[in-house]
Amino acid sequence: MASRSDPLGSPRKAPPAAAGAGSAPGSASKSQPQKALEKLGLRRDIDLALHLPLRYEDETRITRLADARDGDMVQIEGQVTHSEVTFRPRRQLRVTLDDGSDTCVLRFINFYPSHQKTLSVGARVRVRGELRGGFVGREMVHPAFRAAGGELATALTPVYPTVAGLPQAYLRKAVLSGLARADLTETLPEKISSKNLPQPLSSMREALSFLHQPTPDVLLATLEDRSHPAWQRLKAEELLAQQLSQLQARRVRAAMRAPALAAPLMRGTQCTLHDQLLERLPFRLTAAQQRVGAEIDADLKKNLPMHRLLQGDVGSGKTVVAALAAARCMDAGWQCALMAPTEILAEQHFRKLIGWLEPLGIQTAWLTGSQKAKERREALAMIESGAAGLVVGTHAVIQDKVIFKNLALAIIDEQHRFGVAQRLALRSKMTQGGEEPHLLMMTATPIPRTLAMSYYADLDVSTIDELPPGRTPIVTKVVAEARRDEVVERIRGQIAQGRQVYWVCPLIEESEAIDLTNATQTHEALTAALPGTQVGLLHSRMPTAEKKAVMSLFTSGQLGVLVSTTVIEVGVDVSNASLMVIEHAERFGLSQLHQLRGRVGRGAAASACVLLYSTGEAPRLGETARARLKAMAETQDGFEIARRDLEIRGPGEFLGARQSGAPLLRFADLATDTALLAWARSLAPVMLDKHAELAHRHILRWLGGKAEFLKA
Ligand code: ADP
Ligand code: MG
């Protein structure tokens, strides 16, 4: 696909002096392209060498006009038979070119006298551009051109991804000189480099040189689908770098120490906190909860820092597993911290945990950005003295002023909502003798297996793959906005049965104001439509105290319906709620929809989720929105949802949203490059053990300074 927006090395945006050729690096305009290079992240030679072409142009041959088809990128040579400046529809230079087989028109909106001179009648010129079927015949708009004759290129011409202010010609030169200078000495150990691969790997220098300047005989399709051996080498390199860095991070962690949290020996009938908590729970743990609990216990007993992700679908009961881990930690005489991304979520955990732990004599401290100074001072004192065994809060937990007496376990709920830096900060809260705290991260958005294998090789994963018994499946309906009245009728039905309803309003990220209007209008409309029912409103602009008040009215059952704009408050737990309506569901991401739906179906009552969609001005729903809603209607399994989400969005975006800072794969594709991934996985430990120097150089080449992030 030829993009019209990138400057094809044509004179379209170049200054007069540069007609026909790009301005060279080192000219007066040097600083702007230099800045643009930085903006693209092209600082080191290796970065330039790895900046690969979007596509290629063929300047190795001259095509006869009669042989070219509309839409082709071609180079032709011929004589100018006509040249004029016209003013309709706007000022432009129109030139007719005859190559003996046919004619075509060249059109220039921006042109200088020097252009006109080169393109004057009788001149023989070589032009290159996209041939289009025009109004009055075939034409090229703003082709690159120069005098005819001269040598033909011997390699295809690369066209690079670029930004404004960085002409192709400049970028091309920069890339080629970066490539020439880059250290591409072999980092793959000689004997094993191609073992278990379908084809031997070429050298990295060969591969990159080829990708930047392929010989004209190459099958372009093998470059496009990245199956060419040069691509294979590049992808193998990239996957290896990723596996090496993950494994290295894992080994760095294995060299660190954490307090071993073995339970103290108990005498007589006195029982551990852990067992007392277990005994007092109003339910029995599911088999899955017991299994992950045992996995966590085994980690905590070791003097290696745990680095475990607890994944379990919404409602699968992660909180109680976290509470049991906290009890283990306190049994051993250490402190535990639990951090959640929003205040409502943190407070919910706090209430639940004090309900479970206070009767057992545990003091819990509460930390949040919005609390009063006095309250905060008291909490800080309890944390520092060790009086508080458990600390629950928001980001406030990781502030500098918070000093733990002896933190040994950090639990992070909805871990993907926190950045790498925040996780590192929480870990650094442990100060004793160079030890690290154990880390338990929880998520309701499971990671598909292929991603877990590659991105999270440095993470142990525990999975709760079963819901507590007695839950009835949630029926999901996708309903057009036009049928809103029927939905309101449905709400009436639920209210009549003493149930409660969530109504989530559209998320328009650009405009909180519009969000608010929508929610307010819906709130008014529902209040009018449901006389005798209390309808509450919750939105992101409300002060925290007010939000809490509304939330507690809903929790206590005084509100029948809760209209909310805040999709952030995932995790709220009101088991009497049996209907979830999501307005403009087409605007939400798949995992968000799944999380929202998980707010219902928490009790034994039959629950439903209505996805109201609107096509707005458009005649029908967009393709990805349709795919998302379809997935929601078809499955309730969080793992399946995650798999489809990955399919719809691709791994880059999927992970990008989860974990800022993690280097993503630029070249390899986990779905198709499974053989290369397996190769990289098996090679990584061998390289670290036997070829440490090569491994180090390899990681540096690919990750530069970013490797730090992998430790979080
Ligand atoms: P999530 O995994 O989404 O964080 P929660 O921990 O909030 O789920 O649990 C959802 C609900 O299920 C809570 O009300 C919790 O008390 C309850 N629950 C947890 N485990 C069990 C169980 N084994 N049996 C019955 N109910 C349970
Ligand atoms: Mg939860």
XYZ file of C-alpha atoms and ligand atoms in Angstrom:
740
model
C 0.000 0.000 0.000
C 1.528 3.261 -1.040
C 0.978 5.904 1.546
C 0.505 9.339 0.160
C 1.444 11.113 3.287
C 5.044 10.144 3.633
C 7.522 12.295 1.811
C 8.779 9.857 -0.768
C 11.975 11.679 -1.283
C 9.971 13.772 -3.700
C 10.501 17.509 -3.815
C 7.011 18.107 -2.467
C 8.092 19.556 0.844
C 11.722 20.252 0.134
C 13.157 23.744 -0.257
C 13.983 24.976 -3.801
C 17.632 24.043 -3.608
C 16.740 20.450 -2.995
C 14.690 19.906 -6.135
C 14.920 16.291 -7.151
C 17.207 15.280 -4.350
C 16.906 15.376 -0.581
C 18.960 17.816 1.407
C 22.053 16.226 2.793
C 22.745 15.797 6.476
C 25.066 18.523 7.557
C 23.243 21.300 5.725
C 22.012 24.363 7.550
C 18.744 22.645 8.546
C 20.630 20.003 10.513
C 19.139 20.561 13.916
C 15.530 19.941 12.990
C 16.024 16.500 11.423
C 18.365 15.692 14.275
C 15.628 16.488 16.744
C 13.193 14.453 14.713
C 15.564 11.505 14.846
C 15.610 11.767 18.618
C 11.855 11.932 18.647
C 11.776 8.624 16.822
C 14.100 7.232 19.489
C 16.946 6.905 16.993
C 19.921 7.840 19.119
C 22.417 5.026 18.990
C 23.864 3.540 15.815
C 22.079 0.314 16.588
C 18.765 2.147 16.909
C 19.270 3.509 13.407
C 20.291 0.121 12.086
C 17.100 -1.369 13.532
C 14.865 1.297 12.041
C 13.495 -0.820 9.227
C 11.756 0.288 6.045
C 7.995 0.419 5.859
C 8.207 -0.626 2.236
C 10.451 -0.368 -0.777
C 10.516 1.447 -4.081
C 12.027 0.002 -7.158
C 14.465 2.409 -8.792
C 16.449 -0.377 -10.317
C 14.525 -0.322 -13.571
C 12.576 1.865 -15.927
C 9.027 0.768 -16.640
C 7.303 1.438 -19.949
C 4.134 3.410 -19.399
C 2.241 0.981 -21.585
C 3.223 -1.856 -19.211
C 2.343 -0.059 -15.972
C -0.973 -0.416 -14.212
C -2.826 2.248 -12.263
C -1.685 2.258 -8.645
C 1.839 1.030 -9.447
C 4.848 2.811 -8.005
C 6.953 3.151 -11.120
C 9.938 4.869 -12.558
C 9.588 6.061 -16.116
C 11.750 8.016 -18.493
C 10.485 10.170 -21.327
C 10.328 13.521 -22.993
C 8.340 16.537 -21.879
C 5.887 17.396 -24.640
C 3.847 20.018 -22.860
C 4.236 22.194 -19.770
C 1.913 24.857 -18.385
C 0.820 26.554 -15.222
C -2.960 26.425 -14.843
C -5.122 28.109 -12.245
C -8.091 25.804 -12.062
C -9.023 24.384 -9.669
C -5.943 26.025 -8.154
C -2.502 27.120 -9.257
C -0.567 24.113 -10.457
C 2.108 22.996 -12.866
C 0.924 20.410 -15.411
C 3.492 18.592 -17.488
C 2.879 15.962 -20.138
C 5.448 13.226 -20.456
C 5.769 10.864 -23.453
C 7.911 7.747 -23.136
C 7.241 6.434 -26.619
C 4.753 3.840 -25.405
C 2.179 6.182 -23.875
C 1.838 9.553 -22.167
C 0.990 10.684 -18.657
C 0.488 13.975 -16.852
C 2.670 15.130 -13.963
C 0.950 17.514 -11.553
C 2.624 19.797 -8.997
C 0.771 22.041 -6.596
C 3.941 23.265 -4.938
C 6.648 24.127 -7.412
C 9.466 26.520 -7.972
C 10.943 28.084 -11.100
C 13.724 25.498 -10.957
C 11.143 22.735 -11.325
C 9.688 24.405 -14.383
C 13.138 24.688 -15.873
C 13.981 21.016 -15.433
C 10.571 20.102 -16.802
C 10.509 22.400 -19.795
C 9.260 21.178 -23.156
C 11.782 18.987 -24.934
C 13.634 17.958 -21.756
C 14.203 14.243 -21.174
C 13.467 13.345 -17.553
C 13.260 10.361 -15.244
C 10.298 10.471 -12.866
C 9.148 8.188 -10.083
C 5.817 8.042 -8.350
C 2.437 6.410 -8.117
C 0.582 6.165 -11.378
C -3.105 6.987 -11.039
C -6.014 6.912 -13.378
C -6.767 10.636 -13.534
C -9.612 12.814 -14.742
C -8.336 13.210 -18.270
C -5.862 10.345 -18.430
C -3.147 8.855 -16.316
C -1.212 11.089 -13.975
C 1.359 11.305 -11.234
C 0.997 13.854 -8.478
C 4.257 15.257 -7.156
C 6.543 12.573 -8.536
C 10.238 12.687 -7.780
C 12.096 13.680 -10.933
C 15.465 14.426 -12.416
C 17.207 14.550 -15.748
C 17.007 11.311 -17.715
C 19.947 8.970 -18.015
C 22.279 8.241 -15.172
C 22.788 4.962 -13.433
C 19.987 2.836 -12.114
C 19.959 1.801 -8.469
C 21.243 -1.688 -7.776
C 19.097 -2.266 -4.695
C 15.496 -1.477 -3.859
C 15.059 1.924 -2.265
C 13.808 1.763 1.330
C 11.001 3.999 2.514
C 11.203 4.516 6.265
C 8.618 5.414 8.869
C 9.263 9.047 9.625
C 7.853 12.161 11.255
C 7.380 15.741 10.109
C 10.663 17.543 9.599
C 12.621 14.420 8.769
C 12.886 13.952 4.999
C 13.312 10.423 3.657
C 16.611 11.239 2.024
C 18.075 12.507 5.281
C 16.727 9.573 7.232
C 18.004 7.116 4.629
C 21.515 8.511 4.901
C 21.381 8.535 8.673
C 20.175 4.934 8.774
C 22.783 3.703 6.347
C 25.614 5.398 8.170
C 24.250 4.142 11.511
C 24.164 0.674 9.997
C 27.742 0.990 8.791
C 28.972 2.116 12.214
C 26.829 -0.138 14.411
C 28.536 -2.921 16.257
C 26.944 -5.993 14.761
C 29.559 -8.494 15.660
C 28.037 -11.890 16.178
C 26.484 -12.484 19.577
C 25.084 -15.926 18.878
C 27.417 -18.692 19.981
C 28.741 -20.364 16.861
C 27.834 -23.998 17.374
C 24.291 -23.690 18.613
C 23.036 -20.683 16.761
C 20.838 -22.453 14.220
C 20.054 -25.643 16.070
C 16.367 -26.547 16.011
C 15.518 -23.938 13.425
C 13.933 -24.718 10.079
C 16.632 -22.767 8.258
C 20.121 -21.634 9.222
C 20.353 -18.070 10.440
C 22.283 -15.546 8.409
C 24.569 -13.112 10.177
C 23.001 -10.046 11.720
C 24.982 -7.697 9.491
C 23.950 -9.560 6.364
C 20.357 -9.615 7.494
C 20.147 -5.914 8.276
C 22.057 -4.847 5.181
C 19.629 -6.862 3.142
C 16.537 -5.453 4.817
C 17.748 -1.899 4.276
C 18.790 -2.511 0.666
C 17.319 -5.671 -0.762
C 18.512 -6.896 -4.127
C 15.926 -6.337 -6.863
C 15.359 -10.054 -7.362
C 13.817 -10.495 -3.896
C 10.253 -11.701 -3.641
C 8.623 -8.666 -2.055
C 6.002 -10.875 -0.434
C 8.668 -12.521 1.734
C 9.634 -9.112 3.050
C 6.054 -8.140 3.640
C 5.103 -11.283 5.543
C 8.503 -11.308 7.251
C 9.273 -14.865 6.238
C 12.499 -13.956 4.428
C 15.640 -15.395 6.101
C 16.812 -11.870 6.892
C 13.621 -11.311 8.838
C 13.993 -14.654 10.567
C 17.397 -13.650 11.830
C 16.135 -10.346 13.088
C 13.170 -11.861 14.881
C 15.301 -14.595 16.378
C 17.627 -11.914 17.727
C 14.810 -9.926 19.212
C 13.132 -12.880 20.883
C 16.442 -14.025 22.255
C 17.115 -10.598 23.739
C 13.755 -10.671 25.417
C 14.211 -14.166 26.809
C 17.718 -13.357 27.983
C 16.694 -10.243 29.812
C 13.771 -11.963 31.485
C 15.904 -14.848 32.575
C 18.591 -12.519 33.803
C 16.057 -10.569 35.841
C 14.862 -13.822 37.289
C 18.369 -14.777 38.277
C 19.038 -11.375 39.785
C 15.963 -11.899 41.885
C 17.041 -15.391 42.816
C 20.213 -13.878 44.226
C 18.187 -11.553 46.456
C 16.970 -12.519 49.887
C 13.640 -12.118 51.601
C 12.548 -13.069 55.098
C 11.377 -16.658 55.230
C 7.873 -16.463 56.679
C 7.583 -19.796 58.414
C 4.802 -19.859 60.979
C 5.956 -19.932 64.582
C 5.413 -23.147 66.471
C 2.209 -22.996 68.429
C 1.689 -24.538 71.816
C -1.435 -26.245 73.067
C -4.683 -25.099 71.571
C -3.388 -21.724 70.427
C -3.825 -21.527 66.732
C -2.180 -19.424 64.003
C -3.941 -16.350 62.712
C -4.061 -18.066 59.372
C -5.955 -21.048 60.701
C -8.243 -18.950 62.855
C -9.138 -16.826 59.848
C -9.804 -19.906 57.793
C -12.030 -21.321 60.488
C -14.094 -18.188 60.830
C -14.808 -17.691 57.133
C -18.523 -18.048 56.329
C -17.652 -20.252 53.352
C -15.306 -23.039 52.385
C -12.428 -22.231 50.074
C -12.773 -23.584 46.576
C -10.250 -26.195 45.474
C -8.617 -23.570 43.284
C -8.297 -21.130 46.186
C -6.701 -23.846 48.289
C -4.268 -24.707 45.542
C -3.084 -21.133 44.927
C -2.954 -20.581 48.677
C -0.553 -23.509 48.978
C 1.567 -22.122 46.114
C 1.832 -18.798 47.872
C 2.581 -20.418 51.238
C 5.405 -22.403 49.681
C 6.924 -19.185 48.313
C 6.610 -17.322 51.582
C 8.474 -19.998 53.458
C 11.538 -19.501 51.310
C 14.096 -16.805 51.842
C 13.804 -15.823 48.169
C 11.513 -12.941 47.330
C 8.231 -14.188 45.923
C 7.307 -12.645 42.575
C 3.934 -14.079 41.897
C 0.935 -13.051 39.882
C -2.385 -14.282 41.194
C -4.837 -14.278 38.348
C -8.442 -15.146 38.708
C -11.566 -14.048 36.988
C -13.720 -11.361 38.525
C -15.519 -12.791 41.530
C -13.243 -15.806 41.808
C -12.306 -14.807 45.375
C -8.802 -13.388 45.250
C -9.262 -11.162 48.287
C -9.566 -13.987 50.773
C -6.459 -15.610 49.315
C -4.636 -12.322 49.845
C -5.943 -12.105 53.409
C -4.690 -15.588 54.180
C -1.263 -14.702 52.810
C -1.276 -11.564 54.978
C -2.153 -13.715 57.999
C 0.794 -16.007 57.278
C 3.044 -12.977 57.149
C 1.773 -11.624 60.461
C 1.988 -15.065 62.045
C 5.696 -14.896 61.390
C 5.853 -11.480 63.054
C 6.152 -9.294 59.959
C 4.097 -6.515 58.413
C 2.054 -6.753 55.245
C 0.866 -3.985 52.883
C -1.976 -4.084 50.407
C -2.228 -1.433 47.708
C -5.190 -0.895 45.370
C -5.477 1.545 42.462
C -8.523 3.500 43.630
C -9.788 4.688 46.945
C -13.127 2.903 46.679
C -11.423 -0.352 45.918
C -8.850 0.097 48.660
C -11.545 0.957 51.143
C -13.540 -2.070 50.227
C -10.519 -4.245 50.899
C -9.918 -2.393 54.124
C -13.442 -3.016 55.400
C -13.383 -6.643 54.400
C -9.984 -7.222 55.967
C -10.776 -5.530 59.252
C -13.974 -7.526 59.396
C -11.904 -10.678 59.151
C -8.781 -9.722 61.087
C -9.776 -7.307 63.852
C -11.643 -9.968 65.824
C -8.349 -11.851 65.814
C -6.593 -8.942 67.467
C -4.864 -7.500 64.410
C -4.532 -3.743 63.966
C -4.902 -2.432 60.446
C -3.733 0.998 59.271
C -5.500 2.890 56.515
C -3.617 5.220 54.179
C -5.034 7.381 51.422
C -4.333 10.720 49.802
C -7.595 12.245 50.980
C -7.409 11.518 54.701
C -7.034 14.203 57.359
C -3.576 15.115 58.617
C -4.244 13.836 62.121
C -5.593 10.542 60.921
C -2.626 10.173 58.620
C -0.160 10.954 61.428
C -1.685 8.263 63.579
C -1.569 5.739 60.772
C 2.079 6.560 60.026
C 2.983 6.121 63.689
C 1.272 2.740 63.834
C 3.098 1.617 60.728
C 6.477 2.783 61.958
C 6.128 1.294 65.421
C 4.873 -1.969 64.060
C 1.564 -1.709 65.960
C -0.191 -2.116 62.615
C 0.385 -5.560 61.236
C -1.445 -4.761 58.056
C -1.497 -1.561 56.008
C -4.161 -1.018 53.365
C -4.374 1.948 51.012
C -3.939 3.587 47.672
C -0.764 5.040 46.163
C -0.361 6.782 49.497
C 1.255 3.576 50.757
C 4.364 4.150 48.683
C 5.011 7.745 49.671
C 8.360 8.628 51.186
C 6.908 9.435 54.584
C 5.608 5.937 55.056
C 8.143 3.951 57.039
C 7.467 0.355 57.847
C 8.913 -1.353 60.867
C 9.314 -4.649 59.092
C 7.491 -5.052 55.806
C 7.778 -8.556 54.391
C 4.831 -8.941 52.042
C 3.495 -6.432 49.532
C 0.210 -7.218 47.799
C -0.889 -5.214 44.777
C -4.451 -5.490 43.550
C -5.220 -4.860 39.884
C -1.493 -4.783 39.321
C -1.733 -3.675 35.686
C -3.145 -0.362 36.836
C 0.133 0.475 38.518
C 3.289 1.469 36.713
C 6.632 -0.198 37.015
C 8.010 2.655 39.095
C 5.252 2.243 41.658
C 5.900 -1.433 42.045
C 9.586 -0.726 42.518
C 8.738 1.893 45.134
C 6.643 -0.528 47.121
C 9.419 -3.064 47.087
C 11.920 -0.498 48.275
C 9.812 -0.002 51.408
C 11.604 -2.871 52.949
C 14.808 -1.688 54.492
C 16.095 -4.514 56.649
C 19.577 -5.689 55.769
C 19.298 -5.583 52.005
C 16.336 -7.927 51.936
C 13.378 -7.608 49.593
C 9.721 -8.068 50.484
C 7.685 -10.835 48.907
C 5.484 -9.541 46.147
C 2.007 -10.793 45.313
C 0.260 -9.139 42.400
C -3.383 -9.758 41.645
C -5.256 -9.330 38.420
C -8.642 -10.167 37.006
C -7.378 -9.722 33.468
C -5.609 -12.971 32.831
C -2.592 -13.104 30.613
C -2.923 -15.449 27.657
C -0.434 -18.280 27.755
C 1.741 -17.199 24.845
C 2.247 -13.841 26.502
C 2.884 -15.367 29.882
C 5.611 -17.471 28.304
C 7.388 -14.603 26.697
C 6.743 -11.400 28.581
C 6.284 -12.787 32.004
C 8.918 -15.456 31.951
C 10.145 -13.744 35.079
C 6.905 -14.160 36.930
C 5.357 -17.138 38.666
C 1.686 -17.378 37.960
C -1.054 -18.807 40.156
C -4.459 -19.158 38.642
C -7.856 -19.422 40.296
C -9.722 -21.215 37.564
C -12.992 -21.848 39.332
C -15.717 -19.639 40.743
C -17.193 -20.186 44.201
C -20.181 -22.515 44.027
C -23.731 -21.312 43.707
C -23.084 -18.576 41.181
C -25.515 -18.533 38.310
C -24.165 -17.637 34.900
C -24.746 -14.084 33.754
C -26.945 -13.774 30.704
C -25.486 -11.147 28.380
C -27.637 -9.362 25.807
C -26.471 -6.963 23.132
C -29.265 -4.453 22.585
C -29.605 -1.480 20.238
C -30.006 1.935 21.841
C -33.413 2.231 20.174
C -34.725 -0.401 22.584
C -33.821 1.541 25.684
C -37.414 1.489 26.935
C -37.390 -2.284 27.138
C -34.259 -2.081 29.220
C -35.933 0.310 31.644
C -38.803 -2.142 31.860
C -36.329 -4.833 32.795
C -34.921 -2.650 35.545
C -38.419 -2.277 36.966
C -38.710 -6.048 37.075
C -35.474 -6.441 39.010
C -36.362 -3.688 41.478
C -39.735 -5.319 42.070
C -37.872 -8.453 43.143
C -35.810 -6.443 45.599
C -32.700 -6.521 43.418
C -30.326 -3.720 42.544
C -29.055 -2.415 39.254
C -25.894 -0.776 37.917
C -26.105 1.567 34.956
C -22.711 2.509 33.549
C -22.517 5.543 31.291
C -20.355 6.178 28.272
C -16.731 6.769 28.577
C -15.568 9.643 26.450
C -11.998 10.147 27.306
C -11.519 13.489 25.631
C -14.271 15.120 27.534
C -15.156 14.625 31.130
C -17.783 17.334 30.710
C -19.709 15.316 28.145
C -19.400 12.248 30.327
C -20.971 14.143 33.086
C -23.864 15.494 31.037
C -24.675 12.032 29.794
C -24.606 10.538 33.234
C -26.656 13.364 34.698
C -29.269 13.063 31.971
C -29.488 9.322 32.382
C -29.799 9.787 36.116
C -32.682 12.217 35.650
C -34.389 10.053 33.078
C -34.196 6.962 35.245
C -35.371 8.838 38.317
C -38.439 9.972 36.342
C -39.051 6.538 34.839
C -38.777 4.697 38.153
C -40.986 6.456 40.676
C -40.535 5.119 44.179
C -37.005 3.913 43.460
C -33.919 5.718 44.711
C -31.476 6.301 41.868
C -27.939 7.312 42.822
C -25.267 9.028 40.747
C -21.545 8.445 40.922
C -19.043 10.235 38.716
C -15.341 10.912 38.644
C -15.631 14.629 39.436
C -17.356 14.093 42.762
C -15.386 14.676 45.954
C -14.234 11.442 47.544
C -16.479 11.812 50.582
C -19.523 12.166 48.384
C -18.513 9.176 46.283
C -18.154 7.116 49.413
C -21.540 8.218 50.700
C -23.249 7.207 47.458
C -21.387 3.928 47.386
C -22.387 3.043 50.914
C -26.051 3.859 50.174
C -25.859 1.393 47.320
C -24.038 -1.230 49.357
C -26.638 -1.011 52.115
C -29.444 -1.441 49.598
C -30.997 2.008 49.966
C -30.375 2.829 46.323
C -32.113 0.635 43.795
C -30.120 1.889 40.833
C -26.620 3.295 40.656
C -25.765 5.407 37.613
C -22.035 5.724 37.273
C -19.408 7.094 34.908
C -16.537 5.681 36.804
C -15.379 2.562 35.156
C -12.342 2.746 37.364
C -14.080 1.467 40.409
C -13.860 -2.126 39.400
C -13.932 -4.535 42.257
C -16.964 -3.227 44.087
C -18.824 -6.059 45.652
C -22.581 -5.801 46.127
C -23.983 -9.291 45.888
C -27.612 -8.163 45.689
C -26.991 -6.417 42.362
C -28.330 -8.561 39.560
C -28.465 -6.348 36.481
C -25.731 -4.369 34.804
C -26.587 -2.013 31.986
C -23.686 -0.599 30.012
C -24.609 2.313 27.821
C -22.565 2.892 24.654
C -20.932 -0.445 25.269
C -19.225 -0.103 21.894
C -16.890 2.462 23.396
C -15.447 0.205 26.057
C -12.538 -2.158 25.753
C -13.187 -5.855 26.047
C -11.493 -6.368 29.374
C -13.268 -3.313 30.797
C -16.608 -4.739 29.723
C -15.740 -8.040 31.289
C -14.678 -6.394 34.528
C -17.857 -4.369 34.642
C -20.014 -7.373 33.986
C -18.279 -9.106 36.866
C -19.980 -6.652 39.254
C -23.140 -8.732 38.955
C -23.666 -12.433 39.390
C -21.980 -12.312 42.778
C -24.847 -13.875 44.636
C -27.074 -16.834 43.854
C -29.699 -14.787 41.976
C -29.890 -15.054 38.191
C -28.056 -12.046 36.785
C -27.928 -10.281 33.475
C -25.819 -7.786 31.633
C -27.248 -5.566 28.927
C -24.827 -4.045 26.460
C -26.582 -1.071 24.933
C -24.933 0.047 21.752
C -25.463 3.005 19.518
C -24.153 3.427 16.016
C -24.458 7.214 16.204
C -24.218 8.759 12.760
C -22.649 5.651 11.290
C -24.876 3.151 9.518
C -23.465 0.260 11.530
C -21.038 -0.718 14.232
C -17.331 -0.733 13.525
C -15.716 -4.090 13.041
C -13.700 -4.248 16.249
C -16.589 -2.942 18.363
C -18.772 -5.635 16.871
C -16.129 -8.287 17.623
C -15.921 -7.109 21.240
C -19.658 -7.198 21.854
C -19.898 -10.585 20.187
C -17.164 -11.959 22.424
C -19.007 -10.638 25.479
C -22.254 -12.274 24.441
C -20.566 -15.575 23.679
C -18.403 -16.166 26.697
C -18.077 -15.350 30.326
C -14.702 -16.949 30.775
C -12.071 -14.342 31.523
C -9.350 -16.404 29.871
C -11.290 -16.731 26.672
C -12.046 -12.994 26.813
C -8.355 -12.246 27.220
C -7.511 -14.492 24.300
C -10.022 -12.738 22.067
C -8.866 -9.363 23.273
C -5.366 -10.269 22.221
C -6.687 -11.383 18.873
C -8.614 -8.180 18.311
C -5.937 -5.822 19.507
C -2.621 -7.565 18.971
C 0.004 -8.098 21.653
C 1.616 -4.671 21.469
C -1.485 -2.809 22.385
C -2.682 -5.467 24.790
C 0.482 -5.226 26.806
C 0.952 -1.527 26.282
C -2.212 -0.944 28.238
C -1.123 -3.297 30.959
C 2.436 -2.509 31.600
C 3.993 0.741 30.618
C 7.720 0.534 30.301
C 8.038 -3.076 29.297
C 9.879 -3.339 26.026
C 7.520 -4.732 23.456
C 8.359 -6.861 20.486
C 8.793 -4.770 17.384
C 9.542 -7.431 14.842
C 8.542 -10.859 16.059
C 4.933 -11.937 16.346
C 4.180 -14.344 19.158
C 1.275 -15.867 17.332
C 3.264 -16.890 14.271
C 6.876 -17.061 15.398
C 6.396 -19.902 17.829
C 9.347 -21.909 16.503
C 11.657 -18.947 16.976
C 10.248 -18.330 20.449
C 10.892 -21.920 21.459
C 14.417 -21.659 20.056
C 15.064 -18.476 22.039
C 13.674 -19.971 25.219
C 15.934 -22.953 25.080
C 18.992 -20.960 24.052
C 18.701 -18.268 26.737
C 19.829 -20.342 29.760
C 22.683 -21.866 27.776
C 23.884 -18.453 26.769
C 23.717 -17.030 30.265
C 25.597 -20.015 31.652
C 28.217 -20.607 29.027
C 28.478 -17.402 27.032
C 27.822 -14.679 29.572
C 29.800 -12.080 27.671
C 27.892 -12.673 24.437
C 24.608 -12.644 26.341
C 25.467 -9.341 27.928
C 26.344 -7.777 24.582
C 23.164 -9.141 23.088
C 20.934 -7.660 25.781
C 22.678 -4.326 25.539
C 22.239 -4.219 21.785
C 18.526 -4.721 22.008
C 17.446 -3.161 25.255
C 20.091 -0.562 26.000
C 19.053 1.153 29.195
C 15.555 -0.265 29.276
C 16.575 -3.555 30.863
C 16.081 -1.979 34.323
C 12.344 -2.123 33.920
C 12.345 -5.858 33.744
C 13.261 -6.084 37.375
C 9.959 -4.658 38.524
P -12.247 -11.029 43.118
O -11.443 -12.211 42.768
O -12.985 -10.499 41.937
O -11.462 -9.980 43.839
P -13.598 -11.261 45.631
O -12.401 -11.624 46.409
O -14.094 -9.870 45.759
O -13.369 -11.582 44.083
O -14.728 -12.315 45.941
C -16.011 -12.209 45.382
C -17.061 -12.625 46.400
O -17.011 -14.028 46.587
C -16.847 -11.995 47.736
O -18.088 -11.641 48.252
C -16.227 -13.123 48.550
O -16.470 -12.983 49.935
C -16.896 -14.333 47.974
N -16.141 -15.583 48.076
C -14.801 -15.719 47.974
N -14.445 -17.007 48.072
C -15.575 -17.717 48.258
C -15.869 -19.108 48.416
N -14.911 -20.033 48.419
N -17.149 -19.479 48.566
C -18.127 -18.546 48.537
N -17.938 -17.232 48.399
C -16.663 -16.804 48.244
Mg -10.890 -8.055 43.762
